[in-house]
Tab-separated table of C-alpha atoms in Angstrom:
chain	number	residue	atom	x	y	z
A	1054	UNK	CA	-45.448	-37.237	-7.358
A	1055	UNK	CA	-41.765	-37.492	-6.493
A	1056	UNK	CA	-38.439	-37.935	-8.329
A	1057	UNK	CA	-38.650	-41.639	-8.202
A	1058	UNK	CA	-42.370	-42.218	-9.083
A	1059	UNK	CA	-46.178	-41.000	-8.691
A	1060	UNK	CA	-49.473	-42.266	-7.689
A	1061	UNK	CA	-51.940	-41.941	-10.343
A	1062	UNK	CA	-55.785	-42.409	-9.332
A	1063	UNK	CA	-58.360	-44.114	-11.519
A	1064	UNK	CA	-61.946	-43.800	-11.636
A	1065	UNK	CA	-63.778	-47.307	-10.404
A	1066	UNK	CA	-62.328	-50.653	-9.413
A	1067	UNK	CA	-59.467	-51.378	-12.031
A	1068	UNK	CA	-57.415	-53.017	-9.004
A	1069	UNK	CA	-57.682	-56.873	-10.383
A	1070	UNK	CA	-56.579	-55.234	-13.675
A	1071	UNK	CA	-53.204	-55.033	-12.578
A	1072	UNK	CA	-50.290	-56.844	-9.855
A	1073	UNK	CA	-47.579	-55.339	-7.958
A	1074	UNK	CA	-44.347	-55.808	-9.726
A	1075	UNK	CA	-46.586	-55.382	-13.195
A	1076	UNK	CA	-44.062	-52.989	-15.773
A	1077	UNK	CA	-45.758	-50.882	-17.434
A	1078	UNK	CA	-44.068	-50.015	-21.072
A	1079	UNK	CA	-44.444	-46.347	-22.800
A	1080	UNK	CA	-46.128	-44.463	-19.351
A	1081	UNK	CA	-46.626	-40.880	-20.684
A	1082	UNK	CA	-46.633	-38.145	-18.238
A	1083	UNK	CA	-47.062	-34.264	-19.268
A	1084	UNK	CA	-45.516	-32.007	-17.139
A	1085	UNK	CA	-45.663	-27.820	-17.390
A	1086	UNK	CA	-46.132	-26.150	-20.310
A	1087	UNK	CA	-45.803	-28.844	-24.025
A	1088	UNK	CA	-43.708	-30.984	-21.802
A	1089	UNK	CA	-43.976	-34.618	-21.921
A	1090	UNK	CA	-42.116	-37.703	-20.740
A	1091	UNK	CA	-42.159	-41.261	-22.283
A	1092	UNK	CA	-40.920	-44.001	-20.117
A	1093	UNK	CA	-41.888	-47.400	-18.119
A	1094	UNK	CA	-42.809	-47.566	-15.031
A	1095	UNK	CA	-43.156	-50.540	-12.322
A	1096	UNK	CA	-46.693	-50.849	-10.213
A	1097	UNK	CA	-45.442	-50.916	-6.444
A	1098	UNK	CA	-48.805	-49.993	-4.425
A	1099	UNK	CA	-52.341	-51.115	-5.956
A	1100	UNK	CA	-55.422	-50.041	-3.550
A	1101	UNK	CA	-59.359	-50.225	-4.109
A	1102	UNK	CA	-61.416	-47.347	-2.216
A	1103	UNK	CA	-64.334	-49.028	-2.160
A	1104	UNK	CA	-66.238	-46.675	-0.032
A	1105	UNK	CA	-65.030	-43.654	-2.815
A	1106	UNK	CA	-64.669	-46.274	-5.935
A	1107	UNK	CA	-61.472	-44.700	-7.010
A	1108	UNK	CA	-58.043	-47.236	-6.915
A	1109	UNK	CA	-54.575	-45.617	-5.904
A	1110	UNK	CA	-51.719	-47.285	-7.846
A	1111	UNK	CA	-48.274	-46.720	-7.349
A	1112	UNK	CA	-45.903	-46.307	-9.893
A	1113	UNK	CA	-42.044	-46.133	-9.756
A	1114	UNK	CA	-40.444	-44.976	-12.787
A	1115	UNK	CA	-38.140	-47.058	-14.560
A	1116	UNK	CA	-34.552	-45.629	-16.189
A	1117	UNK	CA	-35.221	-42.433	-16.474
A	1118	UNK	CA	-33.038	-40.065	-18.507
A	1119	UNK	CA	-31.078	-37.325	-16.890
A	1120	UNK	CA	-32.926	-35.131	-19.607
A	1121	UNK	CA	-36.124	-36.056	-17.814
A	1122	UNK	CA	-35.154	-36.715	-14.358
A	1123	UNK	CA	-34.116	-32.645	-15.256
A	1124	UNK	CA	-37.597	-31.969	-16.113
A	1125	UNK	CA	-39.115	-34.038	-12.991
A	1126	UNK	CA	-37.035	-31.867	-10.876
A	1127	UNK	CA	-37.864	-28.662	-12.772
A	1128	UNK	CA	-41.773	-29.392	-12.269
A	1129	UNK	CA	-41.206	-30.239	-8.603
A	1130	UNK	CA	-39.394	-27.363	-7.623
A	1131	UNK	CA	-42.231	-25.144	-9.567
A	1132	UNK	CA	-44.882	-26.881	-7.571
A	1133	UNK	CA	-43.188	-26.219	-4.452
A	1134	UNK	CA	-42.339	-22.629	-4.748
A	1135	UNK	CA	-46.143	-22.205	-5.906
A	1136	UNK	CA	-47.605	-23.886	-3.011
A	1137	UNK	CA	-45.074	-21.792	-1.010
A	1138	UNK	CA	-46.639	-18.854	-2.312
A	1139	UNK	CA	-50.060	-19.792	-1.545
A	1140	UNK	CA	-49.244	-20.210	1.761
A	1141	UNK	CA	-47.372	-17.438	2.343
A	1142	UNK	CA	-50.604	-15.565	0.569
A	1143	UNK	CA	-52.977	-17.078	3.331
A	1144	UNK	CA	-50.782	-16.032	6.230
């Protein structure tokens, strides 16, 4: 996940399901604690794993609010000082 999109992994081949470029209207995405995030988002990257049957798809979010480009930047920064922990942790 980034500020400007996410890769969200499906169970199975859904990868004829879908074409780059496709939009994507209402994506929902929770984030933390009772957050969540309404918006539409544009498929950029579609791969099959065939060997793992799981597809990758690439999303870009489309006009995000500065309300939830906020809480996208909130969540990132959490995740990053976390995983900074951790590793500090292991040392």
């Amino acid at each position: 996940m980034s500020m400007t999109g996410c890769k969200v992994r499906f169970e199975h081949n859904i990868a004829d399901s879908f074409t780059e470029g496709d939009i994507l209207s209402h994506a929902h995405l929770s984030i933390g604690q009772n957050q969540a995030i309404h918006f539409d988002v544009e498929i950029r990257y579609i791969e099959y794993i065939g060997g793992k049957r799981y597809t990758l798809i690439g999303c870009q979010f489309l006009d995000l609010t500065a309300a939830h480009q906020s809480h996208i930047n909130h969540f990132l920064t959490s995740l990053q000082r976390e995983i900074r922990r951790k590793q500090l942790k292991d040392s």
